[in-house]
mmCIF file of C-alpha atoms in Angstrom:
data_model
loop_
_atom_site.group_PDB
_atom_site.id
_atom_site.type_symbol
_atom_site.label_atom_id
_atom_site.label_comp_id
_atom_site.label_asym_id
_atom_site.label_seq_id
_atom_site.Cartn_x
_atom_site.Cartn_y
_atom_site.Cartn_z
ATOM 1 C CA MET Q 1 106.071 67.709 84.870
ATOM 2 C CA ASP Q 2 102.744 69.099 86.078
ATOM 3 C CA SER Q 3 103.336 72.397 87.670
ATOM 4 C CA ARG Q 4 100.144 72.201 89.557
ATOM 5 C CA TRP Q 5 102.166 69.779 91.747
ATOM 6 C CA HIS Q 6 105.024 72.524 92.338
ATOM 7 C CA ALA Q 7 104.907 73.404 95.951
ATOM 8 C CA ILE Q 8 107.560 76.444 95.944
ATOM 9 C CA ALA Q 9 107.782 79.701 94.631
ATOM 10 C CA TYR Q 10 110.864 80.131 92.501
ATOM 11 C CA ALA Q 11 112.430 82.846 90.025
ATOM 12 C CA VAL Q 12 111.805 82.612 86.268
ATOM 13 C CA ARG Q 13 114.312 84.388 84.311
ATOM 14 C CA THR Q 14 113.992 83.082 80.960
ATOM 15 C CA ARG Q 15 111.310 81.592 78.806
ATOM 16 C CA GLU Q 16 113.083 78.560 79.120
ATOM 17 C CA GLU Q 17 112.794 78.455 82.639
ATOM 18 C CA LEU Q 18 108.851 78.550 82.597
ATOM 19 C CA PRO Q 19 106.895 75.306 83.719
ATOM 20 C CA GLU Q 20 107.125 72.809 80.949
ATOM 21 C CA ASP Q 21 102.981 72.969 80.933
ATOM 22 C CA PHE Q 22 103.146 76.699 80.317
ATOM 23 C CA ASP Q 23 103.005 77.616 76.426
ATOM 24 C CA ALA Q 24 106.285 79.429 76.461
ATOM 25 C CA GLY Q 25 105.693 80.827 72.706
ATOM 26 C CA THR Q 26 102.348 82.920 73.789
ATOM 27 C CA ALA Q 27 103.870 83.926 76.563
ATOM 28 C CA PRO Q 28 104.587 87.797 76.864
ATOM 29 C CA GLU Q 29 108.040 89.004 76.928
ATOM 30 C CA PHE Q 30 109.137 89.840 80.375
ATOM 31 C CA ARG Q 31 112.685 90.735 82.157
ATOM 32 C CA THR Q 32 111.802 88.838 85.033
ATOM 33 C CA ALA Q 33 109.036 86.666 86.652
ATOM 34 C CA VAL Q 34 108.373 84.559 89.909
ATOM 35 C CA PHE Q 35 106.289 81.048 89.484
ATOM 36 C CA LEU Q 36 103.368 81.080 92.242
ATOM 37 C CA PRO Q 37 102.035 77.554 92.925
ATOM 38 C CA ARG Q 38 98.320 76.760 93.418
ATOM 39 C CA ASP Q 39 96.645 76.465 96.713
ATOM 40 C CA ASP Q 40 97.146 73.542 98.855
ATOM 41 C CA PRO Q 41 94.468 71.360 97.120
ATOM 42 C CA ASP Q 42 91.621 70.122 99.268
ATOM 43 C CA ARG Q 43 90.757 66.145 99.826
ATOM 44 C CA ARG Q 44 88.962 66.409 96.690
ATOM 45 C CA GLY Q 45 92.008 67.859 94.911
ATOM 46 C CA ARG Q 46 90.648 71.381 94.665
ATOM 47 C CA SER Q 47 92.692 74.242 94.789
ATOM 48 C CA ALA Q 48 91.060 77.821 95.356
ATOM 49 C CA TYR Q 49 93.536 79.466 92.875
ATOM 50 C CA PRO Q 50 95.977 77.759 90.021
ATOM 51 C CA PRO Q 51 99.861 78.183 89.659
ATOM 52 C CA ARG Q 52 100.566 81.428 87.912
ATOM 53 C CA VAL Q 53 103.627 83.416 86.437
ATOM 54 C CA VAL Q 54 103.835 87.171 87.118
ATOM 55 C CA GLY Q 55 106.444 88.551 85.112
ATOM 56 C CA LEU Q 56 107.616 92.021 85.027
ATOM 57 C CA ALA Q 57 107.650 93.774 81.600
ATOM 58 C CA SER Q 58 108.105 97.465 79.981
ATOM 59 C CA GLY Q 59 106.158 99.580 82.371
ATOM 60 C CA SER Q 60 103.680 96.840 83.490
ATOM 61 C CA LEU Q 61 103.031 93.440 84.968
ATOM 62 C CA VAL Q 62 102.087 90.399 83.118
ATOM 63 C CA ILE Q 63 100.116 87.563 85.156
ATOM 64 C CA VAL Q 64 99.601 83.870 83.005
ATOM 65 C CA ALA Q 65 97.805 81.517 84.589
ATOM 66 C CA HIS Q 66 98.252 77.738 84.292
ATOM 67 C CA PRO Q 67 96.109 76.483 80.794
ATOM 68 C CA SER Q 68 93.829 74.438 83.053
ATOM 69 C CA ALA Q 69 92.457 77.680 84.462
ATOM 70 C CA GLU Q 70 91.408 78.960 80.919
ATOM 71 C CA GLU Q 71 92.216 82.454 81.960
ATOM 72 C CA GLY Q 72 93.721 85.103 79.631
ATOM 73 C CA VAL Q 73 96.833 86.827 80.276
ATOM 74 C CA GLU Q 74 96.298 89.853 82.574
ATOM 75 C CA GLU Q 75 98.450 93.406 82.127
ATOM 76 C CA LEU Q 76 98.839 95.858 84.791
ATOM 77 C CA ARG Q 77 99.966 98.965 83.467
ATOM 78 C CA PHE Q 78 102.136 100.937 86.204
ATOM 79 C CA GLU Q 79 99.994 104.013 85.671
ATOM 80 C CA ARG Q 80 96.767 102.046 86.554
ATOM 81 C CA ILE Q 81 98.326 101.077 90.190
ATOM 82 C CA ARG Q 82 97.844 103.894 92.931
ATOM 83 C CA PHE Q 83 99.456 101.842 95.733
ATOM 84 C CA VAL Q 84 100.654 98.036 96.240
ATOM 85 C CA GLU Q 85 99.912 96.042 99.255
ATOM 86 C CA SER Q 86 102.303 93.155 100.362
ATOM 87 C CA GLY Q 87 101.476 91.063 103.499
ATOM 88 C CA GLN Q 88 102.490 87.798 105.402
ATOM 89 C CA ILE Q 89 101.057 86.139 108.103
ATOM 90 C CA LEU Q 90 102.116 82.534 109.400
ATOM 91 C CA LEU Q 91 101.803 80.349 106.035
ATOM 92 C CA SER Q 92 99.353 83.125 103.905
ATOM 93 C CA GLY Q 93 101.083 85.183 101.669
ATOM 94 C CA TRP Q 94 99.568 87.761 99.146
ATOM 95 C CA VAL Q 95 100.120 90.928 96.583
ATOM 96 C CA ARG Q 96 97.778 93.213 96.042
ATOM 97 C CA PHE Q 97 97.313 96.177 93.279
ATOM 98 C CA VAL Q 98 95.025 98.623 93.672
ATOM 99 C CA GLY Q 99 93.667 101.695 91.057
ATOM 100 C CA PRO Q 100 90.553 102.878 89.660
ATOM 101 C CA ASP Q 101 88.551 99.753 88.579
ATOM 102 C CA LEU Q 102 91.494 97.610 89.869
ATOM 103 C CA ASP Q 103 91.754 95.695 92.851
ATOM 104 C CA ARG Q 104 93.648 92.564 91.994
ATOM 105 C CA THR Q 105 95.269 90.047 94.725
ATOM 106 C CA LEU Q 106 97.664 87.086 94.356
ATOM 107 C CA LEU Q 107 98.092 84.630 96.623
ATOM 108 C CA TYR Q 108 100.797 82.459 97.771
ATOM 109 C CA ASN Q 109 102.262 80.236 100.459
ATOM 110 C CA THR Q 110 104.905 81.591 102.160
ATOM 111 C CA ARG Q 111 107.022 79.079 102.086
ATOM 112 C CA GLY Q 112 108.211 80.298 98.864
ATOM 113 C CA TRP Q 113 108.670 83.835 100.293
ATOM 114 C CA ARG Q 114 112.185 84.467 99.122
ATOM 115 C CA ALA Q 115 111.392 84.203 95.613
ATOM 116 C CA VAL Q 116 108.689 86.185 95.782
ATOM 117 C CA GLU Q 117 110.489 89.050 97.584
ATOM 118 C CA GLY Q 118 113.234 89.222 95.145
ATOM 119 C CA PHE Q 119 110.848 89.662 92.611
ATOM 120 C CA LEU Q 120 109.091 92.154 94.415
ATOM 121 C CA ARG Q 121 112.140 94.008 94.600
ATOM 122 C CA GLU Q 122 113.220 94.365 90.829
ATOM 123 C CA PHE Q 123 109.327 95.461 90.751
ATOM 124 C CA ARG Q 124 109.584 98.212 93.222
ATOM 125 C CA ARG Q 125 113.050 99.382 91.227
ATOM 126 C CA GLU Q 126 110.941 100.161 88.093
ATOM 127 C CA TYR Q 127 107.789 101.114 89.774
ATOM 128 C CA LEU Q 128 108.936 103.530 92.044
ATOM 129 C CA PRO Q 129 111.123 106.438 90.572
ATOM 130 C CA GLU Q 130 114.117 107.717 92.289
ATOM 131 C CA GLY Q 131 113.406 111.212 93.942
ATOM 132 C CA LYS Q 132 115.310 113.367 96.322
ATOM 133 C CA VAL Q 133 115.810 114.322 99.693
ATOM 134 C CA GLU Q 134 117.587 116.991 101.153
ATOM 135 C CA ALA Q 135 120.697 116.107 102.941
ATOM 136 C CA HIS Q 136 119.945 115.848 106.671
ATOM 137 C CA ASP Q 137 119.225 113.199 109.295
ATOM 138 C CA GLY Q 138 115.815 111.471 108.700
ATOM 139 C CA VAL Q 139 112.776 113.007 110.871
ATOM 140 C CA LYS Q 140 111.974 110.600 113.202
ATOM 141 C CA PHE Q 141 108.420 110.885 115.532
ATOM 142 C CA GLY Q 142 107.654 108.249 117.978
ATOM 143 C CA PRO Q 143 110.112 105.619 120.007
ATOM 144 C CA PRO Q 144 112.921 103.422 118.481
ATOM 145 C CA LEU Q 145 111.711 100.652 116.271
ATOM 146 C CA ASP Q 146 111.367 97.540 117.885
ATOM 147 C CA LEU Q 147 113.219 94.578 116.148
ATOM 148 C CA LYS Q 148 109.732 93.308 114.088
ATOM 149 C CA PHE Q 149 109.542 96.506 112.293
ATOM 150 C CA ARG Q 150 113.060 97.380 112.392
ATOM 151 C CA ASN Q 151 113.630 94.194 110.160
ATOM 152 C CA ALA Q 152 110.424 94.730 108.147
ATOM 153 C CA LEU Q 153 111.456 98.448 107.053
ATOM 154 C CA ALA Q 154 114.552 96.937 105.800
ATOM 155 C CA GLY Q 155 113.041 94.312 104.115
ATOM 156 C CA GLU Q 156 111.194 96.853 101.939
ATOM 157 C CA LEU Q 157 114.010 99.648 101.129
ATOM 158 C CA ASP Q 158 116.346 99.612 98.351
ATOM 159 C CA ALA Q 159 120.219 99.965 98.844
ATOM 160 C CA GLU Q 160 119.976 103.533 97.357
ATOM 161 C CA GLU Q 161 116.352 104.438 98.987
ATOM 162 C CA ARG Q 162 116.755 107.435 101.523
ATOM 163 C CA VAL Q 163 114.385 107.504 104.567
ATOM 164 C CA GLU Q 164 113.213 111.179 105.033
ATOM 165 C CA ALA Q 165 110.974 110.726 107.725
ATOM 166 C CA THR Q 166 109.032 108.278 110.196
ATOM 167 C CA LEU Q 167 106.062 108.342 112.517
ATOM 168 C CA PHE Q 168 106.118 104.788 114.704
ATOM 169 C CA ARG Q 169 103.572 103.712 116.750
ATOM 170 C CA ALA Q 170 104.867 100.315 118.927
ATOM 171 C CA PRO Q 171 102.670 97.498 119.253
ATOM 172 C CA GLU Q 172 101.221 97.758 123.099
ATOM 173 C CA ARG Q 173 100.821 94.772 125.507
ATOM 174 C CA LEU Q 174 97.096 94.967 126.812
ATOM 175 C CA ALA Q 175 96.004 93.239 129.731
ATOM 176 C CA ARG Q 176 92.143 92.429 129.630
ATOM 177 C CA GLY Q 177 89.750 90.285 132.238
ATOM 178 C CA GLY Q 178 89.535 90.090 135.902
ATOM 179 C CA LEU Q 179 92.469 89.241 138.378
ATOM 180 C CA LEU Q 180 91.520 85.336 137.887
ATOM 181 C CA ARG Q 181 91.013 85.343 134.158
ATOM 182 C CA ARG Q 182 93.401 87.857 132.941
ATOM 183 C CA ARG Q 183 94.516 87.789 129.465
ATOM 184 C CA ARG Q 184 97.323 89.343 127.764
ATOM 185 C CA LEU Q 185 96.462 91.075 124.242
ATOM 186 C CA TRP Q 186 98.497 93.280 121.906
ATOM 187 C CA ALA Q 187 97.419 96.535 120.033
ATOM 188 C CA PRO Q 188 98.965 96.766 116.678
ATOM 189 C CA GLY Q 189 101.485 98.796 115.786
ATOM 190 C CA ASP Q 190 101.749 100.981 112.551
ATOM 191 C CA LEU Q 191 105.033 102.653 110.969
ATOM 192 C CA LEU Q 192 104.457 105.273 108.203
ATOM 193 C CA VAL Q 193 107.736 106.373 106.532
ATOM 194 C CA ALA Q 194 108.314 108.762 103.763
ATOM 195 C CA THR Q 195 111.175 107.963 101.705
ATOM 196 C CA SER Q 196 113.023 109.134 98.283
ATOM 197 C CA ARG Q 197 111.098 106.759 96.294
ATOM 198 C CA CYS Q 198 107.380 106.625 98.030
ATOM 199 C CA LEU Q 199 105.408 106.805 100.598
ATOM 200 C CA LEU Q 200 105.235 103.337 102.922
ATOM 201 C CA TRP Q 201 103.156 101.819 105.610
ATOM 202 C CA ILE Q 202 104.367 99.215 107.650
ATOM 203 C CA THR Q 203 101.864 97.280 110.021
ATOM 204 C CA ASP Q 204 100.791 94.266 111.916
ATOM 205 C CA ARG Q 205 97.011 94.876 112.132
ATOM 206 C CA ASP Q 206 95.281 92.443 110.482
ATOM 207 C CA GLY Q 207 91.452 93.803 110.642
ATOM 208 C CA GLY Q 208 91.228 94.694 114.549
ATOM 209 C CA ALA Q 209 93.781 92.395 115.823
ATOM 210 C CA CYS Q 210 97.482 92.342 115.916
ATOM 211 C CA ALA Q 211 99.048 89.810 114.032
ATOM 212 C CA ARG Q 212 102.204 88.995 116.245
ATOM 213 C CA TYR Q 213 103.497 86.658 113.545
ATOM 214 C CA GLY Q 214 103.200 88.807 110.255
ATOM 215 C CA ARG Q 215 103.183 92.159 108.993
ATOM 216 C CA ILE Q 216 101.330 94.049 106.257
ATOM 217 C CA ALA Q 217 103.193 96.535 103.881
ATOM 218 C CA ARG Q 218 101.741 99.036 101.363
ATOM 219 C CA TYR Q 219 103.484 101.764 99.410
ATOM 220 C CA ALA Q 220 102.629 103.982 96.647
ATOM 221 C CA ARG Q 221 104.771 106.765 94.307
ATOM 222 C CA LEU Q 222 104.352 110.087 95.986
ATOM 223 C CA GLY Q 223 102.482 111.418 92.673
ATOM 224 C CA CYS Q 224 99.584 109.148 93.366
ATOM 225 C CA VAL Q 225 98.529 110.601 96.724
ATOM 226 C CA GLU Q 226 95.973 112.926 96.633
ATOM 227 C CA LYS Q 227 95.650 113.907 99.938
ATOM 228 C CA ILE Q 228 96.905 113.489 103.670
ATOM 229 C CA VAL Q 229 95.039 114.426 106.041
ATOM 230 C CA ARG Q 230 94.248 113.961 110.141
ATOM 231 C CA GLU Q 231 90.789 113.439 111.005
ATOM 232 C CA ARG Q 232 88.712 112.219 114.014
ATOM 233 C CA GLU Q 233 86.146 109.929 114.325
ATOM 234 C CA GLY Q 234 84.120 108.297 116.948
ATOM 235 C CA GLY Q 235 86.861 109.640 119.300
ATOM 236 C CA GLU Q 236 90.015 108.066 117.370
ATOM 237 C CA GLY Q 237 92.284 109.916 115.360
ATOM 238 C CA PHE Q 238 93.852 108.686 112.246
ATOM 239 C CA LEU Q 239 96.013 110.006 109.190
ATOM 240 C CA ARG Q 240 93.694 109.560 105.982
ATOM 241 C CA VAL Q 241 95.800 109.078 102.851
ATOM 242 C CA GLY Q 242 93.631 109.325 99.776
ATOM 243 C CA PHE Q 243 94.432 108.039 96.347
ATOM 244 C CA GLY Q 244 91.260 109.456 94.113
ATOM 245 C CA GLY Q 245 88.478 107.513 95.666
ATOM 246 C CA ALA Q 246 86.825 106.217 98.831
ATOM 247 C CA GLU Q 247 87.870 102.548 97.973
ATOM 248 C CA MET Q 248 91.399 103.903 97.602
ATOM 249 C CA GLU Q 249 92.662 105.174 100.834
ATOM 250 C CA TRP Q 250 94.597 104.173 103.817
ATOM 251 C CA ARG Q 251 93.523 105.007 106.996
ATOM 252 C CA ILE Q 252 96.684 105.061 109.721
ATOM 253 C CA PRO Q 253 95.626 105.230 113.197
ATOM 254 C CA VAL Q 254 97.100 108.027 115.387
ATOM 255 C CA SER Q 255 97.445 108.385 119.384
ATOM 256 C CA GLU Q 256 96.699 111.581 120.839
ATOM 257 C CA ALA Q 257 100.249 111.647 121.870
ATOM 258 C CA GLN Q 258 101.608 111.955 118.089
ATOM 259 C CA TRP Q 259 98.422 113.748 116.699
ATOM 260 C CA GLN Q 260 100.644 117.087 116.188
ATOM 261 C CA ASP Q 261 103.765 114.812 115.171
ATOM 262 C CA ALA Q 262 101.475 112.994 112.415
ATOM 263 C CA GLY Q 263 100.844 116.874 110.886
ATOM 264 C CA TRP Q 264 104.409 116.408 109.308
ATOM 265 C CA PHE Q 265 102.958 114.227 106.865
ATOM 266 C CA GLU Q 266 100.388 116.339 105.914
ATOM 267 C CA GLY Q 267 102.723 118.953 103.931
ATOM 268 C CA ILE Q 268 104.674 116.160 101.945
ATOM 269 C CA ARG Q 269 102.673 116.634 98.651
ATOM 270 C CA GLY Q 270 104.738 119.515 98.363
ATOM 271 C CA ARG Q 271 107.418 117.331 97.179
ATOM 272 C CA ARG Q 272 105.649 116.007 94.260
ATOM 273 C CA ASP Q 273 104.705 119.885 92.800
ATOM 274 C CA GLY Q 274 108.299 120.615 93.682
ATOM 275 C CA GLY Q 275 107.533 122.619 96.957
ATOM 276 C CA ARG Q 276 109.210 122.618 100.104
ATOM 277 C CA VAL Q 277 108.465 119.809 102.382
ATOM 278 C CA PRO Q 278 108.073 121.367 106.220
ATOM 279 C CA ARG Q 279 110.835 120.231 108.436
ATOM 280 C CA GLY Q 280 108.649 119.964 111.519
ATOM 281 C CA PRO Q 281 105.315 119.428 112.690
ATOM 282 C CA VAL Q 282 102.433 121.271 111.536
ATOM 283 C CA GLU Q 283 99.335 121.594 113.548
ATOM 284 C CA SER Q 284 95.670 121.641 112.379
ATOM 285 C CA PRO Q 285 93.001 123.073 114.376
ATOM 286 C CA ARG Q 286 91.050 120.560 116.949
ATOM 287 C CA PRO Q 287 87.485 120.310 117.052
ATOM 288 C CA PRO Q 288 86.019 121.977 120.063
ATOM 289 C CA ARG Q 289 85.642 119.546 123.345
ATOM 290 C CA PRO Q 290 81.953 118.475 123.811
ATOM 291 C CA PRO Q 291 80.587 119.824 127.248
ATOM 292 C CA ARG Q 292 80.995 117.462 129.898
ATOM 293 C CA ARG Q 293 77.464 116.227 131.330
#
């Protein structure tokens, strides 16, 4: 059967389970894999991307496209990857791998999200090393998680993974316009989490808008984090998480009320070097206020 007409992603455990029109004899070795269907074709039968099989090998990911795409086999070694982004907004799903000279995005339709999520759990177990945290209740900054972010966090954590600290900025309902044309909008929410395995950022921030029916998760090994600093720009505060290049960073908005709490995360890199992570917020000097006019 022509796998270009498959519509649902599914798990691939052995070479024998590869689609028949993929050459199993030339496919790289993998421990587990997932089949990602092509994009839904347009009226002319053209798709934005072909079917692909993404496999988990020893210390790497291998990506094999449908033979009709005439693409070579890709290998993404773990040491090249600085952080991973996984997003789902309505029917649009994607997984993105970012590192030096690397920015690779794989798209899929979320009707097959269970198979993709299962594969990503297997990937995280190998990509993210198990660390240690002190025996204490996790440090929690911000309000309690709402249902959406609570479920999103549960979906990103492995059973043995422990949460060390969270910083939550809840989505906020806003009102715009006059009394006769009043619109209700939402400001996006952000959840930053330090776990025994990684630094994790979950948001429903899609550009500058709030994706009410979606979420984006980014995670990185602590050893890949070059810096975490609070900065202010244009009257707005944010945490800048750097990975060694201007194109490889997170800019996590921080409210004025949470500015001091966000300082806790500036010291987390000490854990990578064996240092003690501070147990409370660390305040950095604020820039002087401009004179009133």
